[in-house]
Amino acid sequence: MEDNTSKIQIRPLQMDDYTQLAQSFKRVYADGSDVFWTRKQIETLLRLFPEGQIVTVVDNKIVGCALSIIVDYNLVKGDHTYAQVTGNETFSTHNPKGNIMYGIEVFIHPEYRGMRLARRMYEYRKELCEKLNLKAIMFGGRIPNYHLYSDTLRPKEYIEQVRKREIYDPVLTFQLSNDFHVRKVMKNYLPNDQESKHYACLLQWDNIYYQPPTENPLPVNNSVRVGLVQWQMRNYHSIDDLFEQIEFFVDAVSGYQSDFILFPEYFNAPLMEEFNHMSESQAIRGLCSYTDEIRKRFVDLAISYNINIITGSMPQQREDGLYNVGFLCRRDGSYEMYEKIHVTPEEVKSWGLTGGSLIRTFDTDCAKVGVLICYDVEFPELARIMADQGMQILFVPFLTDTQNAYSRVRVCAQARAIENECFVVIAGSVGNLPRVHNMDIQYAQSGVFTPCDFAFPTDGKRAEATPNTEMILVSDIDLDLLTELHTYGSVRTLKDRRKDLYELRFKKKGDS
């Protein structure tokens, strides 16, 4: 092959290509037999499934092809032979209503191997599988080097050695590196394949975007818009004054068609001013008198402005103690409560707060979310439990007085995004409340953080607010990027955990 290759193209196969294709299109086995596709067979494939037949062209010369059909999963999930799945190469098994793309041929001219051309054709197949909403790509894969080890290794052992890269197999090694996994071993798949000792691997690549068909299919939008309120602490003389400001922000964020709005921890602290004549522990309990009314008003706003509201947090008095809680108010009118699990030493010392026990995720109309209040984000176990429950977005309402306190929240939030392969959204308060004891100063820079991989910002920062300035921050996040990360990321922190060595266990049953 000449070294001045200038153009490589993957395109649909056409009947005009047949003459050129036939000059090199053979599959030769150890016994000297070969398989040769006839003109009639190619015509049939192009008639049944034209987009599934492609060729690789290098400098206007056809040097490879990939052929496929669509079948029903039930036909290929168990043992089968090449003759059975192709209808003895008549392709009568092709089912346009099936859910599996089945590969029946991939060929690269020997002189053009080593150029990663087959990889390009597999990428085309994967994109087509996603476009057609097929469940998976499957095919029987040869193991041509198995004859060198068949005296000492069973097929299962051979496959495991190839997977560990202790044995090289020109077909299986390539397929494993292209995200295919071995579903099972089949006997007599290709009767002439003596190199593989008549064995084949049933290989499968799963379409992570597959959506089971429904009677009334709806378009899937996996982009979620989140709005953060970097809240300015200021004096409010009544709950009506407080909600005049809250509704202003809800109105502004919903005007950008946001799906969520997040408020900070203890955003309602200004209302404690009327209890300043009491001790600090009594004042915070006085603030509890507003909690039910605040929740009801947030539910009304969620409905009125068609937005899911994460209410930040506020104190709640119960018979067994004082808690720091917040509410997810959905735009359908439903709501659920979350609790601060770990209370800070200062919350215990000044107010006598008690840590809650609810650790759970919440389903919404656009994402599965979790909420950790401020200090809780500094405990990695909580977010990991939520990640195991399928959390996609972690919301963190916080309140920090100094920059070092803020840095703890921020750095831990970014760590949670990386280790749990999720988005983390944080929002805090700024300014000061000179007339409210224990709430003197605030420092915050709200933001949206991501995992660190090629599809995300290199520093893991999707968006950030201006420090110590009242403002809103609106950002779009793409949940499909998480799906890709879980499966194809440079590192896969959730998938690669050594569960054979350690586990995370929730001890308090009934609260998760």
Coordinates of C-alpha atoms in Angstrom, one line a residue:
M1 CA 0.0 0.0 0.0
E2 CA 1.3 3.5 -0.8
D3 CA 2.0 5.9 1.9
N4 CA 0.3 8.9 0.3
T5 CA -3.3 8.0 1.3
S6 CA -5.2 11.2 1.3
K7 CA -8.9 10.5 1.7
I8 CA -10.9 8.1 3.7
Q9 CA -14.7 7.9 3.5
I10 CA -17.4 5.8 5.0
R11 CA -20.6 5.8 2.9
P12 CA -23.6 3.7 2.0
L13 CA -23.0 0.7 -0.3
Q14 CA -24.4 0.9 -3.8
M15 CA -24.9 -1.7 -6.4
D16 CA -22.5 0.1 -8.7
D17 CA -19.8 -0.8 -6.1
Y18 CA -20.3 -4.5 -6.5
T19 CA -17.7 -5.1 -9.3
Q20 CA -15.0 -3.4 -7.4
L21 CA -16.0 -5.0 -4.1
A22 CA -16.0 -8.5 -5.5
Q23 CA -12.3 -8.3 -6.4
S24 CA -11.3 -8.5 -2.8
F25 CA -14.3 -9.6 -0.8
K26 CA -13.5 -13.0 0.5
R27 CA -13.3 -14.6 3.9
V28 CA -10.8 -17.4 3.9
Y29 CA -10.7 -20.1 6.6
A30 CA -8.0 -22.6 7.5
D31 CA -9.4 -25.4 5.4
G32 CA -9.1 -23.2 2.3
S33 CA -12.9 -22.5 1.9
D34 CA -14.2 -19.1 1.4
V35 CA -17.5 -17.1 1.5
F36 CA -18.3 -14.8 -1.4
W37 CA -21.4 -12.6 -1.5
T38 CA -23.3 -12.8 -4.7
R39 CA -24.8 -9.9 -6.6
K40 CA -28.2 -11.2 -5.7
Q41 CA -27.4 -11.3 -2.0
I42 CA -26.2 -7.7 -2.1
E43 CA -29.2 -6.6 -4.0
T44 CA -31.4 -8.2 -1.4
L45 CA -29.6 -6.5 1.5
L46 CA -29.9 -3.1 -0.2
R47 CA -33.6 -3.6 -0.7
L48 CA -34.3 -4.8 2.8
F49 CA -32.0 -2.5 4.8
P50 CA -30.0 0.0 2.7
E51 CA -28.7 2.2 5.5
G52 CA -27.2 -0.9 7.2
Q53 CA -24.8 -1.7 4.3
I54 CA -21.7 0.5 4.1
V55 CA -18.3 0.6 2.5
T56 CA -15.0 2.1 3.4
V57 CA -13.3 4.0 0.5
V58 CA -9.7 5.0 0.5
D59 CA -8.6 7.3 -2.4
N60 CA -11.6 6.2 -4.4
K61 CA -10.9 2.5 -3.8
I62 CA -13.3 0.3 -1.9
V63 CA -11.2 -1.5 0.7
G64 CA -13.9 -2.6 3.2
C65 CA -17.5 -3.1 3.9
A66 CA -19.9 -3.9 6.7
L67 CA -23.3 -5.6 6.2
S68 CA -26.1 -6.0 8.7
I69 CA -29.8 -6.8 9.2
I70 CA -32.4 -6.1 11.8
V71 CA -33.8 -9.0 13.8
D72 CA -35.9 -9.5 16.9
Y73 CA -34.0 -10.0 20.2
N74 CA -35.7 -13.4 20.8
L75 CA -34.1 -14.8 17.7
V76 CA -30.5 -14.2 18.8
K77 CA -30.5 -14.1 22.6
G78 CA -29.7 -17.8 22.9
D79 CA -27.6 -20.3 20.9
H80 CA -27.9 -19.9 17.1
T81 CA -25.8 -20.4 14.1
Y82 CA -24.8 -18.0 11.3
A83 CA -27.1 -19.9 8.9
Q84 CA -30.0 -19.6 11.3
V85 CA -29.7 -15.9 11.9
T86 CA -29.3 -15.1 8.2
G87 CA -31.9 -17.5 6.9
N88 CA -29.2 -19.5 5.1
E89 CA -27.9 -16.2 3.7
T90 CA -31.3 -15.3 2.2
F91 CA -31.9 -12.7 4.9
S92 CA -35.5 -13.8 5.3
T93 CA -34.9 -13.2 9.0
H94 CA -34.7 -9.5 8.5
N95 CA -37.4 -7.8 10.5
P96 CA -37.8 -4.0 10.1
K97 CA -39.8 -4.0 13.4
G98 CA -37.1 -5.8 15.3
N99 CA -34.9 -4.3 18.0
I100 CA -31.4 -5.7 17.3
M101 CA -29.0 -4.7 14.6
Y102 CA -27.2 -7.9 13.7
G103 CA -23.8 -7.7 12.0
I104 CA -23.3 -10.3 9.3
E105 CA -20.0 -9.1 7.8
V106 CA -17.2 -6.7 8.5
F107 CA -14.3 -6.9 6.0
I108 CA -11.1 -4.9 5.5
H109 CA -8.7 -5.6 2.6
P110 CA -5.6 -7.1 4.0
E111 CA -3.4 -4.4 2.6
Y112 CA -5.4 -1.7 4.5
R113 CA -5.5 -3.3 7.9
G114 CA -3.8 -1.4 10.7
M115 CA -5.5 1.9 9.7
R116 CA -8.3 1.5 12.2
L117 CA -10.8 1.5 9.3
A118 CA -13.0 -1.2 10.9
R119 CA -13.3 1.0 14.0
R120 CA -14.9 3.7 11.8
M121 CA -17.5 1.3 10.5
Y122 CA -18.3 0.2 14.0
E123 CA -18.8 3.8 15.0
Y124 CA -21.2 4.2 12.0
R125 CA -23.1 1.2 13.2
K126 CA -23.4 2.6 16.7
E127 CA -24.7 5.9 15.5
L128 CA -27.2 4.2 13.2
C129 CA -28.3 1.9 16.1
E130 CA -29.0 5.0 18.2
K131 CA -30.7 6.8 15.3
L132 CA -33.1 3.9 14.7
N133 CA -33.6 3.4 18.5
L134 CA -32.5 -0.2 18.4
K135 CA -31.7 -2.0 21.6
A136 CA -28.3 -3.3 20.8
I137 CA -25.8 -4.4 18.1
M138 CA -25.1 -8.2 18.2
F139 CA -23.2 -10.7 16.2
G140 CA -21.2 -13.9 16.4
G141 CA -17.5 -13.1 16.7
R142 CA -14.8 -15.5 15.7
I143 CA -11.9 -16.3 18.1
P144 CA -9.3 -17.2 15.4
N145 CA -6.3 -17.6 17.8
Y146 CA -8.2 -20.1 20.0
H147 CA -6.7 -23.1 18.1
L148 CA -3.3 -22.2 19.5
Y149 CA -4.6 -22.6 23.1
S150 CA -7.4 -25.1 22.7
D151 CA -5.4 -28.0 24.2
T152 CA -5.0 -26.2 27.5
L153 CA -7.8 -23.7 27.8
R154 CA -11.6 -24.0 27.5
P155 CA -13.3 -21.3 25.4
K156 CA -14.4 -19.5 28.6
E157 CA -10.9 -19.5 30.0
Y158 CA -9.5 -18.3 26.7
I159 CA -11.9 -15.4 26.5
E160 CA -11.0 -14.4 30.1
Q161 CA -7.3 -14.4 29.2
V162 CA -8.0 -12.2 26.2
R163 CA -10.1 -9.9 28.3
K164 CA -7.2 -9.5 30.7
R165 CA -4.8 -8.8 27.8
E166 CA -2.8 -11.9 28.6
I167 CA -3.6 -13.4 25.2
Y168 CA -4.1 -11.5 22.0
D169 CA -6.9 -12.4 19.6
P170 CA -7.2 -10.3 16.4
V171 CA -11.0 -10.3 16.5
L172 CA -12.0 -10.6 20.1
T173 CA -9.4 -8.1 21.4
F174 CA -10.6 -5.6 18.9
Q175 CA -14.3 -6.1 19.8
L176 CA -13.6 -5.8 23.5
S177 CA -11.8 -2.5 22.9
N178 CA -14.8 -1.2 21.1
D179 CA -17.1 -1.6 24.1
F180 CA -18.6 -4.9 23.0
H181 CA -19.1 -7.6 25.7
V182 CA -19.3 -11.3 25.5
R183 CA -22.8 -12.5 26.1
K184 CA -22.1 -16.2 25.7
V185 CA -20.1 -18.8 23.8
M186 CA -21.8 -20.6 20.9
K187 CA -20.8 -23.9 19.3
N188 CA -20.8 -24.6 15.5
Y189 CA -21.7 -21.0 14.7
L190 CA -19.5 -21.1 11.5
P191 CA -19.0 -24.8 10.5
N192 CA -15.8 -24.0 8.5
D193 CA -14.1 -22.0 11.1
Q194 CA -11.4 -24.4 12.3
E195 CA -9.2 -21.6 13.6
S196 CA -11.9 -20.9 16.2
K197 CA -12.4 -24.6 16.7
H198 CA -16.0 -24.0 15.6
Y199 CA -16.7 -21.7 18.6
A200 CA -17.9 -18.1 18.5
C201 CA -18.6 -15.4 21.0
L202 CA -22.0 -13.8 21.0
L203 CA -21.0 -10.2 21.2
Q204 CA -23.2 -7.3 22.2
W205 CA -23.0 -3.5 22.4
D206 CA -25.9 -1.9 24.3
N207 CA -27.5 1.3 23.1
I208 CA -27.7 3.4 26.3
Y209 CA -30.2 5.7 24.7
Y210 CA -32.7 3.0 23.7
Q211 CA -36.3 3.9 24.6
P212 CA -38.8 1.0 24.6
P213 CA -41.6 1.8 22.1
T214 CA -44.8 3.1 23.5
E215 CA -48.3 3.7 22.0
N216 CA -47.9 7.4 22.4
P217 CA -44.2 8.2 22.1
L218 CA -43.1 11.6 23.4
P219 CA -39.9 13.4 22.5
V220 CA -37.2 13.0 25.1
N221 CA -35.5 16.1 26.2
N222 CA -32.6 15.4 28.5
S223 CA -31.4 19.0 28.8
V224 CA -32.3 20.5 32.2
R225 CA -32.2 24.2 33.0
V226 CA -31.4 25.1 36.5
G227 CA -31.6 28.6 38.2
L228 CA -29.8 29.6 41.3
V229 CA -30.6 32.5 43.6
Q230 CA -27.6 34.1 45.2
W231 CA -29.7 35.7 47.9
Q232 CA -28.9 39.0 49.5
M233 CA -29.6 39.1 53.2
R234 CA -31.6 42.2 54.1
N235 CA -34.2 43.2 56.6
Y236 CA -37.8 42.1 56.1
H237 CA -40.5 43.2 58.4
S238 CA -43.0 40.5 57.5
I239 CA -43.4 37.2 55.6
D240 CA -45.2 39.2 52.9
D241 CA -42.1 41.3 52.4
L242 CA -39.9 38.2 52.3
F243 CA -42.1 36.6 49.6
E244 CA -42.3 39.7 47.5
Q245 CA -38.5 39.2 47.0
I246 CA -38.9 35.4 46.6
E247 CA -41.6 35.8 44.0
F248 CA -39.4 38.3 42.1
F249 CA -36.7 35.7 41.8
V250 CA -39.1 32.8 40.9
D251 CA -40.7 35.0 38.2
A252 CA -37.3 35.9 36.8
V253 CA -35.9 32.4 36.7
S254 CA -39.1 30.8 35.4
G255 CA -39.1 33.5 32.6
Y256 CA -36.0 31.7 31.3
Q257 CA -38.0 28.5 31.2
S258 CA -36.0 26.9 33.9
D259 CA -36.9 23.5 35.3
F260 CA -35.5 24.2 38.8
I261 CA -34.8 27.1 41.1
L262 CA -32.6 26.7 44.2
F263 CA -32.7 29.0 47.2
P264 CA -29.9 29.0 50.0
E265 CA -29.9 27.6 53.5
Y266 CA -31.6 29.8 56.1
F267 CA -32.7 32.3 53.5
N268 CA -35.5 33.3 55.9
A269 CA -33.1 34.3 58.7
P270 CA -34.0 38.0 58.4
L271 CA -37.4 37.2 60.0
M272 CA -35.5 36.3 63.2
E273 CA -35.1 40.0 63.9
E274 CA -38.4 40.2 65.6
F275 CA -37.2 37.6 68.1
N276 CA -33.9 39.4 69.0
H277 CA -35.2 40.0 72.5
M278 CA -35.0 36.3 73.1
S279 CA -31.9 34.1 73.5
E280 CA -30.5 32.6 70.3
S281 CA -31.9 29.2 70.9
Q282 CA -35.4 30.7 71.5
A283 CA -35.1 33.0 68.5
I284 CA -34.5 30.2 66.1
R285 CA -37.5 28.4 67.5
G286 CA -39.5 31.5 67.0
L287 CA -38.5 31.4 63.3
C288 CA -40.1 27.9 63.2
S289 CA -43.5 29.5 63.4
Y290 CA -43.1 30.6 59.7
T291 CA -42.0 27.2 58.3
D292 CA -45.4 25.7 57.4
E293 CA -46.6 29.0 55.8
I294 CA -43.4 29.3 53.8
R295 CA -43.8 25.8 52.5
K296 CA -47.4 26.4 51.5
R297 CA -46.4 29.6 49.6
F298 CA -43.6 27.9 47.8
V299 CA -46.0 25.1 46.7
D300 CA -48.3 27.8 45.2
L301 CA -45.4 29.5 43.5
A302 CA -44.2 26.2 42.0
I303 CA -47.7 25.7 40.5
S304 CA -48.2 29.3 39.4
Y305 CA -44.8 29.6 37.7
N306 CA -44.5 26.0 36.4
I307 CA -41.1 25.4 38.1
N308 CA -39.7 22.9 40.6
I309 CA -38.5 24.8 43.7
I310 CA -35.7 23.6 46.0
T311 CA -36.6 25.8 49.0
G312 CA -33.2 26.0 50.6
S313 CA -33.7 25.3 54.3
M314 CA -35.4 26.6 57.4
P315 CA -35.8 25.4 61.0
Q316 CA -38.6 23.0 62.0
Q317 CA -39.7 22.3 65.5
R318 CA -40.9 18.8 66.3
E319 CA -41.7 17.0 69.6
D320 CA -38.3 15.3 69.5
G321 CA -36.2 18.3 68.7
L322 CA -35.2 21.2 66.4
Y323 CA -34.3 20.3 62.8
N324 CA -33.0 22.0 59.7
V325 CA -35.2 21.1 56.8
G326 CA -36.3 22.1 53.3
F327 CA -38.8 21.1 50.7
L328 CA -38.8 20.0 47.0
C329 CA -42.0 21.7 45.7
R330 CA -42.8 20.2 42.3
R331 CA -44.7 22.2 39.7
D332 CA -47.5 19.6 39.8
G333 CA -48.3 20.7 43.4
S334 CA -46.7 17.8 45.2
Y335 CA -43.9 18.3 47.7
E336 CA -41.4 16.3 49.8
M337 CA -39.1 17.2 52.7
Y338 CA -35.4 16.7 53.0
E339 CA -33.3 17.2 56.2
K340 CA -29.8 18.3 57.2
I341 CA -28.2 15.1 58.5
H342 CA -25.0 16.6 60.0
V343 CA -25.4 19.8 62.0
T344 CA -22.4 22.0 62.6
P345 CA -20.9 22.4 66.1
E346 CA -22.1 26.0 66.1
E347 CA -25.7 24.9 65.2
V348 CA -25.6 22.6 68.2
K349 CA -24.0 25.1 70.5
S350 CA -26.1 28.2 69.7
W351 CA -29.4 26.6 68.8
G352 CA -29.5 23.0 70.0
L353 CA -30.2 21.6 66.5
T354 CA -30.6 17.8 66.0
G355 CA -29.5 16.0 62.9
G356 CA -32.1 14.3 60.7
S357 CA -32.1 10.8 59.2
L358 CA -33.7 11.1 55.8
I359 CA -31.3 10.1 53.1
R360 CA -33.1 9.7 49.8
T361 CA -33.4 10.9 46.2
F362 CA -36.5 12.5 44.6
D363 CA -38.1 11.8 41.2
T364 CA -39.1 14.9 39.2
D365 CA -40.5 15.5 35.8
C366 CA -37.0 16.0 34.3
A367 CA -34.3 14.4 36.5
K368 CA -33.7 12.3 39.6
V369 CA -32.3 14.7 42.2
G370 CA -30.8 14.7 45.7
V371 CA -30.4 17.6 48.2
L372 CA -27.7 18.0 50.8
I373 CA -27.8 21.0 53.1
C374 CA -24.5 22.8 53.4
Y375 CA -22.3 20.8 55.9
D376 CA -23.8 17.5 54.6
V377 CA -21.9 17.9 51.3
E378 CA -18.6 17.5 53.3
F379 CA -19.6 13.9 54.0
P380 CA -19.0 11.8 50.9
E381 CA -21.1 8.8 52.0
L382 CA -24.4 10.7 51.7
A383 CA -23.9 11.6 48.1
R384 CA -22.7 8.1 47.3
I385 CA -25.8 6.6 48.7
M386 CA -27.8 9.0 46.5
A387 CA -25.7 8.1 43.5
D388 CA -26.5 4.5 44.0
Q389 CA -30.1 5.4 43.9
G390 CA -29.7 7.0 40.5
M391 CA -29.2 10.7 41.4
Q392 CA -28.3 12.9 38.4
I393 CA -28.3 16.4 40.0
L394 CA -27.3 17.1 43.6
F395 CA -28.6 20.4 45.0
V396 CA -26.7 22.0 47.8
P397 CA -28.2 25.1 49.6
F398 CA -25.6 26.5 51.9
L399 CA -24.9 29.4 54.3
T400 CA -21.3 30.3 55.1
D401 CA -20.0 33.3 56.9
T402 CA -16.3 33.3 55.8
Q403 CA -14.4 32.4 52.7
N404 CA -12.7 29.4 54.3
A405 CA -16.1 28.0 55.3
Y406 CA -17.3 28.6 51.8
S407 CA -14.2 26.9 50.3
R408 CA -15.0 23.7 52.3
V409 CA -18.5 23.6 50.7
R410 CA -17.3 24.4 47.2
V411 CA -14.3 22.0 47.1
C412 CA -16.4 19.2 48.5
A413 CA -19.2 19.9 46.0
Q414 CA -16.8 19.6 43.1
A415 CA -15.4 16.3 44.6
R416 CA -19.0 14.9 44.9
A417 CA -19.5 15.8 41.2
I418 CA -16.4 13.8 40.1
E419 CA -16.7 10.8 42.4
N420 CA -20.5 10.3 41.8
E421 CA -20.6 11.3 38.1
C422 CA -23.3 13.8 38.6
F423 CA -24.0 17.5 38.4
V424 CA -23.8 19.5 41.6
V425 CA -25.6 22.9 42.0
I426 CA -24.9 25.1 45.0
A427 CA -26.5 28.4 46.1
G428 CA -25.7 30.6 49.1
S429 CA -26.4 34.0 50.7
V430 CA -24.4 37.2 50.6
G431 CA -24.4 40.4 52.6
N432 CA -25.0 40.8 56.3
L433 CA -27.7 41.0 59.0
P434 CA -26.4 43.3 61.7
R435 CA -29.7 43.1 63.7
V436 CA -29.9 39.3 63.7
H437 CA -27.8 37.4 66.3
N438 CA -25.6 34.6 64.9
M439 CA -26.3 35.6 61.3
D440 CA -24.0 38.6 61.1
I441 CA -22.0 38.1 57.8
Q442 CA -22.3 35.9 54.7
Y443 CA -19.9 34.9 51.9
A444 CA -20.9 33.0 48.8
Q445 CA -20.2 32.2 45.2
S446 CA -22.9 30.0 43.8
G447 CA -22.2 27.6 40.9
V448 CA -22.9 24.5 38.8
F449 CA -20.2 21.8 38.9
T450 CA -19.6 18.8 36.6
P451 CA -17.5 15.7 36.4
C452 CA -14.1 16.3 34.8
D453 CA -14.0 14.5 31.4
F454 CA -13.8 15.5 27.8
A455 CA -17.5 16.2 27.4
F456 CA -17.4 18.6 30.4
P457 CA -15.5 21.8 31.2
T458 CA -11.9 20.9 31.9
D459 CA -12.0 22.4 35.4
G460 CA -15.4 21.0 36.2
K461 CA -17.1 24.4 36.4
R462 CA -20.2 24.7 34.3
A463 CA -21.2 28.2 35.6
E464 CA -20.4 30.5 38.5
A465 CA -21.9 33.5 40.0
T466 CA -20.0 36.7 40.9
P467 CA -18.8 36.4 44.5
N468 CA -20.7 38.3 47.2
T469 CA -23.2 39.9 44.8
E470 CA -27.0 39.3 44.7
M471 CA -27.9 37.7 41.4
I472 CA -29.4 34.8 39.6
L473 CA -27.5 32.2 37.7
V474 CA -29.1 30.1 35.0
S475 CA -27.4 27.2 33.4
D476 CA -28.3 24.3 31.1
I477 CA -27.0 20.8 31.9
D478 CA -27.2 17.8 29.6
L479 CA -28.1 14.6 31.3
D480 CA -27.1 12.5 28.3
L481 CA -23.5 13.5 29.1
L482 CA -23.8 11.6 32.3
T483 CA -25.1 8.5 30.5
E484 CA -22.1 8.6 28.2
L485 CA -19.7 9.2 31.1
H486 CA -21.0 6.2 33.1
T487 CA -20.4 3.9 30.1
Y488 CA -17.5 5.5 28.1
G489 CA -15.8 7.9 30.5
S490 CA -12.0 8.1 30.7
V491 CA -12.5 6.9 34.3
R492 CA -15.7 5.4 35.7
T493 CA -15.7 6.0 39.4
L494 CA -19.1 4.4 40.0
K495 CA -18.5 1.4 37.8
D496 CA -14.9 0.7 38.9
R497 CA -15.5 0.5 42.6
R498 CA -14.1 -2.6 44.2
K499 CA -17.2 -4.0 45.7
D500 CA -15.4 -7.2 46.3
L501 CA -13.3 -5.3 48.9
Y502 CA -15.7 -2.7 50.4
E503 CA -19.3 -1.6 50.5
L504 CA -21.3 1.4 51.8
R505 CA -24.3 0.3 53.8
F506 CA -27.2 2.3 55.2
K507 CA -27.8 1.2 58.8
K508 CA -31.0 2.9 59.7
K509 CA -33.7 1.0 57.8
G510 CA -36.8 2.7 56.7
D511 CA -35.3 6.2 56.3
S512 CA -33.6 5.9 53.0

